mmCIF file of C-alpha atoms in Angstrom:
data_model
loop_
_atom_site.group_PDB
_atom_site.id
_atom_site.type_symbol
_atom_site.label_atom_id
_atom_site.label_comp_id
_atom_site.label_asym_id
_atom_site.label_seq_id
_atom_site.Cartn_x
_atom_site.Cartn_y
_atom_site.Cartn_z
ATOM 1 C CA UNK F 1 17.076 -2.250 4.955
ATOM 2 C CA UNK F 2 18.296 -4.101 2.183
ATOM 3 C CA UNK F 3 17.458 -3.089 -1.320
ATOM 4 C CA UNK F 4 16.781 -5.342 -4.084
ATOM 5 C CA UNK F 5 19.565 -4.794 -6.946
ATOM 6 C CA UNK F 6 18.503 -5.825 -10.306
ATOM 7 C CA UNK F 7 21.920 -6.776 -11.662
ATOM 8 C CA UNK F 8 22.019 -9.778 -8.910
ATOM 9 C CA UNK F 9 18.977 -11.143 -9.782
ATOM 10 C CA UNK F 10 18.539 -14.050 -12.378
ATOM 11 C CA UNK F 11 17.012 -12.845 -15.347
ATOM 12 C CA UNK F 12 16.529 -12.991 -19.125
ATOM 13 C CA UNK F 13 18.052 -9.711 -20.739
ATOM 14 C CA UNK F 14 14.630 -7.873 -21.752
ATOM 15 C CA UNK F 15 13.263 -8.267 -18.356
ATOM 16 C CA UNK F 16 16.624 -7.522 -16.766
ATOM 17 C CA UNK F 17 16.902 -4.380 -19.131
ATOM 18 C CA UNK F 18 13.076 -3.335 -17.755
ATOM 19 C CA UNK F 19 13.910 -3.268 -14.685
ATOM 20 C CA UNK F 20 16.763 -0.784 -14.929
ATOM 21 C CA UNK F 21 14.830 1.410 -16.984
ATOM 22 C CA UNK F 22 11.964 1.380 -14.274
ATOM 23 C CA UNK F 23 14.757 2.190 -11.496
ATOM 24 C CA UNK F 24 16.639 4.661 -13.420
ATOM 25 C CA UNK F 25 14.371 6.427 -15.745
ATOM 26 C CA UNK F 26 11.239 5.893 -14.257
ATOM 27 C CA UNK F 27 12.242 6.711 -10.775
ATOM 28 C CA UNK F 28 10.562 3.628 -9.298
ATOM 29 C CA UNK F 29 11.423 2.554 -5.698
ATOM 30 C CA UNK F 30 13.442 -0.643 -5.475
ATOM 31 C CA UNK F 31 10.650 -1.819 -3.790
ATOM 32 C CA UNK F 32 8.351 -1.495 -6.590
ATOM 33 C CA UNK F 33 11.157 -2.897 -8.759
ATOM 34 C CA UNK F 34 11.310 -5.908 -7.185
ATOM 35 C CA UNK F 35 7.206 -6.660 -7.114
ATOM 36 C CA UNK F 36 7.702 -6.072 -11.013
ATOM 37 C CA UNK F 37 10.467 -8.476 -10.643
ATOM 38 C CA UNK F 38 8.427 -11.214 -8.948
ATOM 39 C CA UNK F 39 5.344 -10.912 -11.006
ATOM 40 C CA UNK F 40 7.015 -11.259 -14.637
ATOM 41 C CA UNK F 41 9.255 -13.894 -13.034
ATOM 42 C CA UNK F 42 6.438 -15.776 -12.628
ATOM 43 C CA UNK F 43 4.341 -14.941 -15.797
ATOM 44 C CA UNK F 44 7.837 -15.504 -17.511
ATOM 45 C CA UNK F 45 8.297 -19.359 -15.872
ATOM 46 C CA UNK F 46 4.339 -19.638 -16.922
ATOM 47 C CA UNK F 47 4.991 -19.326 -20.624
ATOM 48 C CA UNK F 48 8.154 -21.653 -20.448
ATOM 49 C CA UNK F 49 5.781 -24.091 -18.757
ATOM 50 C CA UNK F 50 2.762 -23.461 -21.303
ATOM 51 C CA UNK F 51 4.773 -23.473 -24.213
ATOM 52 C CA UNK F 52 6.704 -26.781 -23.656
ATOM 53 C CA UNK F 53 4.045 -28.947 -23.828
ATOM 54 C CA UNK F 54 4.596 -30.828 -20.689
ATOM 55 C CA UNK F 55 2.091 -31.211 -17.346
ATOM 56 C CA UNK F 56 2.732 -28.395 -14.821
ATOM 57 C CA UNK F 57 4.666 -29.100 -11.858
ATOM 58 C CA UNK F 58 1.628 -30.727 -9.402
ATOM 59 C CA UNK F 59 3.805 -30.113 -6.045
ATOM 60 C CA UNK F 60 5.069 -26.800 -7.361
ATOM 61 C CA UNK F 61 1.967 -23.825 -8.222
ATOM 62 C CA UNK F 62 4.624 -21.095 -8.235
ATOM 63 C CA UNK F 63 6.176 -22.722 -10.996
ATOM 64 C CA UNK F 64 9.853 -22.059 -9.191
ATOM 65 C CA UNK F 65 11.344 -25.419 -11.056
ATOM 66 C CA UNK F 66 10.338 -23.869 -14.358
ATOM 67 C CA UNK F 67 13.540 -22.338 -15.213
ATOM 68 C CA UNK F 68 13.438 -18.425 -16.607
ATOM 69 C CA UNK F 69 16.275 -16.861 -16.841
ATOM 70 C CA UNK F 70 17.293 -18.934 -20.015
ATOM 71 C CA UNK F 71 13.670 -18.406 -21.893
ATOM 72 C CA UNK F 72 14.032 -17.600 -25.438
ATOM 73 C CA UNK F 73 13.453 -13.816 -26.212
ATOM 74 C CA UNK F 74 11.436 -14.931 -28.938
ATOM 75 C CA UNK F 75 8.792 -16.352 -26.859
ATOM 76 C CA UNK F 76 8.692 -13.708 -24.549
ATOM 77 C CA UNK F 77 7.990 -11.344 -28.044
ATOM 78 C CA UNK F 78 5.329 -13.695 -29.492
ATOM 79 C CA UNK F 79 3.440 -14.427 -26.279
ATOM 80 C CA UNK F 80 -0.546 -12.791 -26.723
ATOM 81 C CA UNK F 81 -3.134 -11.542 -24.434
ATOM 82 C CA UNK F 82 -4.649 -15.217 -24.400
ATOM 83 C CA UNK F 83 -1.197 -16.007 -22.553
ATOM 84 C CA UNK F 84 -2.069 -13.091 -20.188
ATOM 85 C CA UNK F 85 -5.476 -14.436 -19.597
ATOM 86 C CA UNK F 86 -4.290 -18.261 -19.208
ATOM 87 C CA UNK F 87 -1.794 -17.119 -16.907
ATOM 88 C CA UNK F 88 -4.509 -15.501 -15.111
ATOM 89 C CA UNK F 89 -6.632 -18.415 -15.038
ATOM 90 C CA UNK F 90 -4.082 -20.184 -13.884
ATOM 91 C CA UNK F 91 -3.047 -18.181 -10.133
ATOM 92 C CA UNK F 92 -6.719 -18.016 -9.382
ATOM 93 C CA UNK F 93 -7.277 -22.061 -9.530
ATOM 94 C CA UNK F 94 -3.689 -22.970 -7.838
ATOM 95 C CA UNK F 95 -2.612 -20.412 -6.317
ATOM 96 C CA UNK F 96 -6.070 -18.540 -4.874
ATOM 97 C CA UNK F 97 -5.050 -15.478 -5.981
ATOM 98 C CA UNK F 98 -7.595 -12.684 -5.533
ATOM 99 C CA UNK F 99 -8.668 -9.696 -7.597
ATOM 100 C CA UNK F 100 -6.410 -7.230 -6.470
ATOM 101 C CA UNK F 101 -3.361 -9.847 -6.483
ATOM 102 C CA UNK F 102 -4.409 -10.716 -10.509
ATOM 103 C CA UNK F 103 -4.739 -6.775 -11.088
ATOM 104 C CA UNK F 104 -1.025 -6.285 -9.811
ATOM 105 C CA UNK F 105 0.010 -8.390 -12.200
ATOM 106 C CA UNK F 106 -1.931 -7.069 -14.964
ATOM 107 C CA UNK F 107 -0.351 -4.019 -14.392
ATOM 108 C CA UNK F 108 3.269 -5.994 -14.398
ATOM 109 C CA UNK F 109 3.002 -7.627 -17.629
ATOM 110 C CA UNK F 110 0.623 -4.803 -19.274
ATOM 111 C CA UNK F 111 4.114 -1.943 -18.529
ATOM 112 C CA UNK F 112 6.620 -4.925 -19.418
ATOM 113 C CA UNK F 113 5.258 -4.998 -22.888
ATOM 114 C CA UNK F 114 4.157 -1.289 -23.220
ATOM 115 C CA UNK F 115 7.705 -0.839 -22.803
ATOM 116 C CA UNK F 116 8.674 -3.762 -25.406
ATOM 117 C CA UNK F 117 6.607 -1.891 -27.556
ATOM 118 C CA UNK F 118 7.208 1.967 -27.265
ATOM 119 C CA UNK F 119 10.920 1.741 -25.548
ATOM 120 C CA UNK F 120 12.809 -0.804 -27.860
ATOM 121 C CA UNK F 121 12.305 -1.644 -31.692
ATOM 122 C CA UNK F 122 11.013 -5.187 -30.820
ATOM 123 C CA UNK F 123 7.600 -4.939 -30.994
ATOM 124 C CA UNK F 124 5.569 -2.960 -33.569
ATOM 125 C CA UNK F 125 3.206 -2.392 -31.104
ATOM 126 C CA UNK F 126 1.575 -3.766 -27.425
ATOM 127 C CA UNK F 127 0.298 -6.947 -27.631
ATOM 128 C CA UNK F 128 -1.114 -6.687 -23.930
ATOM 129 C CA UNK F 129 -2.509 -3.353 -24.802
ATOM 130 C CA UNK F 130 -6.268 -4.659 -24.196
ATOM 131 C CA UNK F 131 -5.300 -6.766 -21.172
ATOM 132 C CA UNK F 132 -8.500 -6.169 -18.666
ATOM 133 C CA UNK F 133 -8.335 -5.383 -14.707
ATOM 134 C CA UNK F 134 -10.107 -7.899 -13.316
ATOM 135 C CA UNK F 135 -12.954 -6.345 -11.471
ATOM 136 C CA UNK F 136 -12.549 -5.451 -7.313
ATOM 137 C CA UNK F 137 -14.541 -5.940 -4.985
ATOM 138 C CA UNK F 138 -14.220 -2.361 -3.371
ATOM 139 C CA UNK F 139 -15.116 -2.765 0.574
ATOM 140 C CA UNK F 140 -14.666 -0.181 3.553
ATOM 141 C CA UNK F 141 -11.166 0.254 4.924
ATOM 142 C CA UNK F 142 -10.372 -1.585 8.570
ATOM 143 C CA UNK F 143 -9.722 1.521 10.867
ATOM 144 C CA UNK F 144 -9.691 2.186 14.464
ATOM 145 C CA UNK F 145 -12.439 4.837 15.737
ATOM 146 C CA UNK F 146 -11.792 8.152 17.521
ATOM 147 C CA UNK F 147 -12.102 6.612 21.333
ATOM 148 C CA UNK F 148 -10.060 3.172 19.922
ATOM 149 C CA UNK F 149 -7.441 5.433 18.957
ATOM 150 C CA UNK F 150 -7.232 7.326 22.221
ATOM 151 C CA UNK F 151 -7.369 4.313 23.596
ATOM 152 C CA UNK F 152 -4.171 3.062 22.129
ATOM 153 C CA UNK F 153 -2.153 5.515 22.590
ATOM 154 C CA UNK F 154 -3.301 5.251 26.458
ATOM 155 C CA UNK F 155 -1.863 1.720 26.457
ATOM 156 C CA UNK F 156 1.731 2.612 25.128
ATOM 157 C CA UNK F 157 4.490 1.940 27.947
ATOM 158 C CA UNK F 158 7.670 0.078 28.234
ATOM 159 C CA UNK F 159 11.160 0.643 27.508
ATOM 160 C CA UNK F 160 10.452 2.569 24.247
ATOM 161 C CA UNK F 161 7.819 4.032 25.365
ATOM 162 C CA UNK F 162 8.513 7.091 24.481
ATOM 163 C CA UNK F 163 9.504 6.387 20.426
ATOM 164 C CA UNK F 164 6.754 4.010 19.978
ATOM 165 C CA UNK F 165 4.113 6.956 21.155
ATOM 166 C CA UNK F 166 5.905 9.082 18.549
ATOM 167 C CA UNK F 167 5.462 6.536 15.907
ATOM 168 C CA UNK F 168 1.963 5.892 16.601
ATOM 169 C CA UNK F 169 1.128 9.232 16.993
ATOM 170 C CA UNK F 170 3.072 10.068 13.683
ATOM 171 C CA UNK F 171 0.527 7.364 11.915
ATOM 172 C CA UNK F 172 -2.494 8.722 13.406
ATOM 173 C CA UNK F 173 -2.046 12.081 13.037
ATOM 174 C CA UNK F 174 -0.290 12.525 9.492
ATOM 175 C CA UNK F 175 -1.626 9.509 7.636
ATOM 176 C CA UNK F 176 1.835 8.735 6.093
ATOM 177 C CA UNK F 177 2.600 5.268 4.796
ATOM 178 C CA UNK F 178 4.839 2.602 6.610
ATOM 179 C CA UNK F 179 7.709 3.261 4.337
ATOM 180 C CA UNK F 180 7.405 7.307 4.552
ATOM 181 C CA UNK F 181 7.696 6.634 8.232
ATOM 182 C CA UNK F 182 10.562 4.434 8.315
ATOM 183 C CA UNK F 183 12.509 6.510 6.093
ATOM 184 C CA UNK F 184 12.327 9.897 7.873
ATOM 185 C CA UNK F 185 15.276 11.829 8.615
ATOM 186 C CA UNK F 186 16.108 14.151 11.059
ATOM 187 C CA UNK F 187 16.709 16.688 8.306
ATOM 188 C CA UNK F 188 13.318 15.872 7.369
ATOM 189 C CA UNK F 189 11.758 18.137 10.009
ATOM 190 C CA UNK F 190 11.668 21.751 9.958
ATOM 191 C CA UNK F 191 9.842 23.460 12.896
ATOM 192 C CA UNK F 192 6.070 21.704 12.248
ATOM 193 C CA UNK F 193 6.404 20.452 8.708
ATOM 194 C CA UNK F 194 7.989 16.668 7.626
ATOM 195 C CA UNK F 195 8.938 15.873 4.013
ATOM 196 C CA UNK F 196 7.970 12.654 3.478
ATOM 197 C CA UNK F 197 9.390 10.478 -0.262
ATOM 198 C CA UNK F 198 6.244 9.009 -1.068
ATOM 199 C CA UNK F 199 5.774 6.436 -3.969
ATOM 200 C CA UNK F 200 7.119 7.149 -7.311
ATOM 201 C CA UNK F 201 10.272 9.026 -5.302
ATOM 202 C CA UNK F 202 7.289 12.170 -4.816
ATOM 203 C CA UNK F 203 8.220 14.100 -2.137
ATOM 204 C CA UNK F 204 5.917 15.943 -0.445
ATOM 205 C CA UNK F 205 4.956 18.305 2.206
ATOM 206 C CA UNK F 206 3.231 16.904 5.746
ATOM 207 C CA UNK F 207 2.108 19.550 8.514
ATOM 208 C CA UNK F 208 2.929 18.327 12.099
ATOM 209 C CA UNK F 209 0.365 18.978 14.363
ATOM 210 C CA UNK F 210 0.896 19.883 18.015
ATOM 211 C CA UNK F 211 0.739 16.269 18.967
ATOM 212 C CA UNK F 212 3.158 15.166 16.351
ATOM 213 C CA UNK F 213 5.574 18.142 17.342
ATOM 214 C CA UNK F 214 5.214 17.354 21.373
ATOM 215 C CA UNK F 215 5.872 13.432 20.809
ATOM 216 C CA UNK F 216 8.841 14.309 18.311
ATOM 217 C CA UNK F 217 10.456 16.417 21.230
ATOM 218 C CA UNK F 218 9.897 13.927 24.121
ATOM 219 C CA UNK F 219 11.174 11.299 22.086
ATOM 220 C CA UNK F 220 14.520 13.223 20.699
ATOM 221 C CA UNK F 221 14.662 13.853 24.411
ATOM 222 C CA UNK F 222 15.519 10.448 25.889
ATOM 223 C CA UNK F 223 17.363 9.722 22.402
ATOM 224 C CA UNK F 224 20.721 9.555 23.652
ATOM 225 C CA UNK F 225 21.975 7.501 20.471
ATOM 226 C CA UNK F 226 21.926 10.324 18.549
ATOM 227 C CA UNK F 227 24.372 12.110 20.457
ATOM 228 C CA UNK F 228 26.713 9.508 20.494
ATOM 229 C CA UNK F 229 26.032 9.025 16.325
ATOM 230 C CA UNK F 230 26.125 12.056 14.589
ATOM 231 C CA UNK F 231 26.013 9.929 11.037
ATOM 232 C CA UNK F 232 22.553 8.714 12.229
ATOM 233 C CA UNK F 233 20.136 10.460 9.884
ATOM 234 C CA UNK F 234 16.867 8.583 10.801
ATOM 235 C CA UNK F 235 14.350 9.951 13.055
ATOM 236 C CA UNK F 236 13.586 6.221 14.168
ATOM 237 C CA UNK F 237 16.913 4.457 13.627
ATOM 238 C CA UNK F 238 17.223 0.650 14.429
ATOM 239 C CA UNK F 239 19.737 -0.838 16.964
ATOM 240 C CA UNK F 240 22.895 -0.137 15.072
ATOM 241 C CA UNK F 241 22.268 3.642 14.768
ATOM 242 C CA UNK F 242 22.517 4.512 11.331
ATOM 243 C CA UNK F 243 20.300 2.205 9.784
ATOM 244 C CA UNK F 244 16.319 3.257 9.776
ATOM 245 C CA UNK F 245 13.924 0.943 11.553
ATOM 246 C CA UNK F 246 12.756 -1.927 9.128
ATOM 247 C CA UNK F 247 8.992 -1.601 8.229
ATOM 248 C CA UNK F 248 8.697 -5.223 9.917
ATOM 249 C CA UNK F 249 9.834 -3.795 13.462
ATOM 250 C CA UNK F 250 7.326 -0.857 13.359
ATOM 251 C CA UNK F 251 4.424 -3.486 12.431
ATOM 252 C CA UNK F 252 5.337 -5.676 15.241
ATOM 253 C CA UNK F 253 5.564 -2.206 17.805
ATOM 254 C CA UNK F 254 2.212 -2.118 16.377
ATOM 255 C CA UNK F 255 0.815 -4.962 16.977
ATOM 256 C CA UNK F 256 2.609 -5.165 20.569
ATOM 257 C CA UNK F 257 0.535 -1.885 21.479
ATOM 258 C CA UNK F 258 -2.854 -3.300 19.755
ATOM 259 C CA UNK F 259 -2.563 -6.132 22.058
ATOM 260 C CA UNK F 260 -2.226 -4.222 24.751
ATOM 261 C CA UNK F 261 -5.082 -1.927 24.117
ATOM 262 C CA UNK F 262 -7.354 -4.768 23.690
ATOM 263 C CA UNK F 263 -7.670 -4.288 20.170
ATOM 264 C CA UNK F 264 -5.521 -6.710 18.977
ATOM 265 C CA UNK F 265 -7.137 -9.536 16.512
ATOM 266 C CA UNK F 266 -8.784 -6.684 13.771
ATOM 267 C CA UNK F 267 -6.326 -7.064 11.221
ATOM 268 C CA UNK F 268 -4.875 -3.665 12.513
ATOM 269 C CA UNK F 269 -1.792 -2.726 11.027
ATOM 270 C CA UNK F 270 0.557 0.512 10.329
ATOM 271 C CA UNK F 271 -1.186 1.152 7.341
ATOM 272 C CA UNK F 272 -4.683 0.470 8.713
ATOM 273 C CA UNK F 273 -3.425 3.032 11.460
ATOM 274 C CA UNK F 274 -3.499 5.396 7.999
ATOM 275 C CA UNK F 275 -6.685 4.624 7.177
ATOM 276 C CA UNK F 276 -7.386 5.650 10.877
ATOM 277 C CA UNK F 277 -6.386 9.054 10.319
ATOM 278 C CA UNK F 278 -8.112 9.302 6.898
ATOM 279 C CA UNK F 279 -11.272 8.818 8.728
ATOM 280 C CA UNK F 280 -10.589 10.988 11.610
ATOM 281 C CA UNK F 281 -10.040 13.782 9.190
ATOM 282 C CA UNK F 282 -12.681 13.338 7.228
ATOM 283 C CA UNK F 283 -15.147 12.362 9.759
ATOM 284 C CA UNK F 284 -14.513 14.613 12.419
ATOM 285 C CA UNK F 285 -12.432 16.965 11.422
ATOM 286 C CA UNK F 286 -14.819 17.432 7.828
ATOM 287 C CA UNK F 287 -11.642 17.752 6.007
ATOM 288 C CA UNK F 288 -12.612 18.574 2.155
ATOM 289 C CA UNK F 289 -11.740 15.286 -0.027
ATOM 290 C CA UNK F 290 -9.341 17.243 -2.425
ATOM 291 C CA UNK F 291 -7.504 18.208 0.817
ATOM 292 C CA UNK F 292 -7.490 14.584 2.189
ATOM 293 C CA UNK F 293 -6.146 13.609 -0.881
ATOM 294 C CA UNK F 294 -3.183 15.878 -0.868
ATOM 295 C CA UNK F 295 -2.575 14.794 2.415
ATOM 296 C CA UNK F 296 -2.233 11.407 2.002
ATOM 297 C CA UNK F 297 -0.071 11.622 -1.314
ATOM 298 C CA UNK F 298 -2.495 10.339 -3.974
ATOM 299 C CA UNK F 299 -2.086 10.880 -7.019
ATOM 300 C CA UNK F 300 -6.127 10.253 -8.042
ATOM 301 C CA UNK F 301 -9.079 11.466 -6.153
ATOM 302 C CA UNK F 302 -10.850 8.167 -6.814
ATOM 303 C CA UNK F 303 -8.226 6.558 -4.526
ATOM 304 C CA UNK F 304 -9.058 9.255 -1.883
ATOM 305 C CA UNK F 305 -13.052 8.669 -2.126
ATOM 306 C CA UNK F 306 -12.462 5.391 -0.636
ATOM 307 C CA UNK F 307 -11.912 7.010 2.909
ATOM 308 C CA UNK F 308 -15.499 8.819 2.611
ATOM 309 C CA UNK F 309 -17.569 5.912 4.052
ATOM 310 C CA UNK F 310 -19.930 6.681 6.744
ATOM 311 C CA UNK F 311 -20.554 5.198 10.060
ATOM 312 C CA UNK F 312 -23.912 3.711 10.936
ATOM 313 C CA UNK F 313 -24.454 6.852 13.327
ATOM 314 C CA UNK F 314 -24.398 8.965 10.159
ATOM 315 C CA UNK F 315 -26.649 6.979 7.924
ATOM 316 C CA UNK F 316 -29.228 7.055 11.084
ATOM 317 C CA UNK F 317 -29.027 10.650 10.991
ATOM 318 C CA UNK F 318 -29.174 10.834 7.255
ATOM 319 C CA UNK F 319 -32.853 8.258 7.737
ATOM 320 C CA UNK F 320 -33.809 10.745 10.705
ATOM 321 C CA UNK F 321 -33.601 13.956 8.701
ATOM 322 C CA UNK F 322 -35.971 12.487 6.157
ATOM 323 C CA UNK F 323 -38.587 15.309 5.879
ATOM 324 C CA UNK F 324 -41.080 12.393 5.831
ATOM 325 C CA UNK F 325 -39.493 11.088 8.960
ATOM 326 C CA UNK F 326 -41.696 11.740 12.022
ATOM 327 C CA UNK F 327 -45.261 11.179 10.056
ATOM 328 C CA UNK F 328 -47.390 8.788 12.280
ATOM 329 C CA UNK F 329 -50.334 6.863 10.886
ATOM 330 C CA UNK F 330 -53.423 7.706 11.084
ATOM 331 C CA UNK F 331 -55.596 6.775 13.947
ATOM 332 C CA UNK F 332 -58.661 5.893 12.624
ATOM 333 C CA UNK F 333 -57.806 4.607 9.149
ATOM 334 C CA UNK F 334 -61.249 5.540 6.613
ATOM 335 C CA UNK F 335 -63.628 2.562 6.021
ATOM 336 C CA UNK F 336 -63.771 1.718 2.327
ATOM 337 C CA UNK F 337 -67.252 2.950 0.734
ATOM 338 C CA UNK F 338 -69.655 -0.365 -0.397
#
């Protein structure tokens, strides 16, 4: 995979000097660098756009004419929350951005200037201090159920058969994330434990159950590359050896699988797979939510409680246990007294 290097990317010389100190100090993921990178790219191209007084670009909504690399650091200093909020405005009417796409942002341009105004002498304080979330519409996560899942797994063959059960059954078992998947290395696993680098470059601790350990064996097994590599450090390695498996490749061994099963068409993905095995646990397996949430690597329990929906089964059962439940009408109702 290639990673996104700040120093090649056009940029003024605060925003280019952010982005460093999110990499290097802040630990962030280049990843997560480079969303930073394209939301205050495009707040930055906004305000050259706003502030020049000419009509914005009809045939262009991402603004990628506007020129940015050359804005003056002076209006990236004065610009105001009412920029914020016209900016805003302004990706929900062209470009149909939604809530959660707007909040990303928010957070973008609400660290750029905390860090204008804590990190550098600029600013005498945060102008986008009081810059709102907009509000989400929270809704249940897209997961597969219990016999679905079986079910899938059932319907892996092929060539690679035996690394794309491992990878499935990695996902459903151990909830990890597509990237914490893609970037395991062999050294990674010790007996039936796998340290996964979460976000924020968190490691943490994920216990392989007998499943996960009997699919990683089969599949090291038939995996003759790594005999023939001993650089290769990557549990799932892509064709050249060394390299691990792009995140795109593992959705698309999804999806080939999905289809397969019959379950293809559900918006089903690697990280809906996670959300699978959220549910599995907490559903069927009644795993505490504090647990759950250690599990998956969050670092708030609020973003945990999201995974504690219930089925329809359990809300009939929940109507059914009412102690008012099973009372029948009368008969014979009483006639009203004249």
């Amino acid at each position: 995979m290639e990673h996104f290097q700040v120093t090649q990317q056009p940029a003024p010389p605060l925003l280019r000097d952010y982005l460093i100190y999110l990499g290097t100090i802040k630990g962030r993921s280049p990843r997560t660098v480079e969303a930073y990178y394209t939301d205050l790219r495009f707040f930055l191209r906004f305000l050259m756009a706003s502030k020049s007084g000419l009509p914005f670009p009809a045939d262009d909504p991402n603004l990628t004419s506007v020129p940015f690399a050359s804005i003056p650091q002076e209006l990236i200093l004065h610009a105001g929350i009412n920029d914020a909020y016209a900016f805003l405005n302004y990706v929900q009417e062209q470009n149909h951005n939604n809530a959660k796409s707007r909040a990303r942002k928010v957070s973008s341009i609400r660290g750029f200037y905390q860090y204008l105004g804590t990190k550098t002498t600029l600013l005498p304080e945060n102008p986008m201090e009081h810059l709102e979330t907009p509000a989400q519409k929270r809704a249940l996560p897209k997961y597969l159920t219990l016999e679905e899942s079986v079910r899938l797994l059932s319907a892996i063959e092929g060539k690679e058969q035996k690394r794309d059960y491992c990878i499935i059954t990695i996902l459903l078992n151990c909830g990890i994330r597509l990237s914490e998947l893609c970037g395991i290395r062999l050294s990674d696993i010790r007996d039936e434990t796998l340290t996964v680098l979460g976000k924020g470059n968190k490691e943490r601790m994920v216990f392989l159950n007998d499943a996960c350990t009997r699919s990683i064996g089969e599949y090291l097994a038939v995996r003759p590359e790594i005999k023939r590599e001993p650089d290769c450090r990557y549990l799932f390695a892509s064709s050249v050896g060394r390299a691990p498996l792009s995140p795109r490749a593992v959705e698309m061994i999804v999806e080939k699988h999905l289809k397969a099963a019959g379950l293809d068409g559900r918006g089903i993905s690697p990280h809906k797979l996670r959300h699978t095995a959220a549910t599995l646990m907490y559903q069927h397996g009644k795993v505490d939510i504090r647990v759950l949430k250690e599990v998956l690597g969050h670092v708030n329990l609020g973003t945990t409680e999201i995974y504690t929906h219930v089925n329809n089964d359990q809300i009939q059962d929940a109507a059914d246990k009412n102690p008012l439940a099973h009372l029948t009408p009368p008969k014979n109702p009483k006639k009203e007294d004249h």
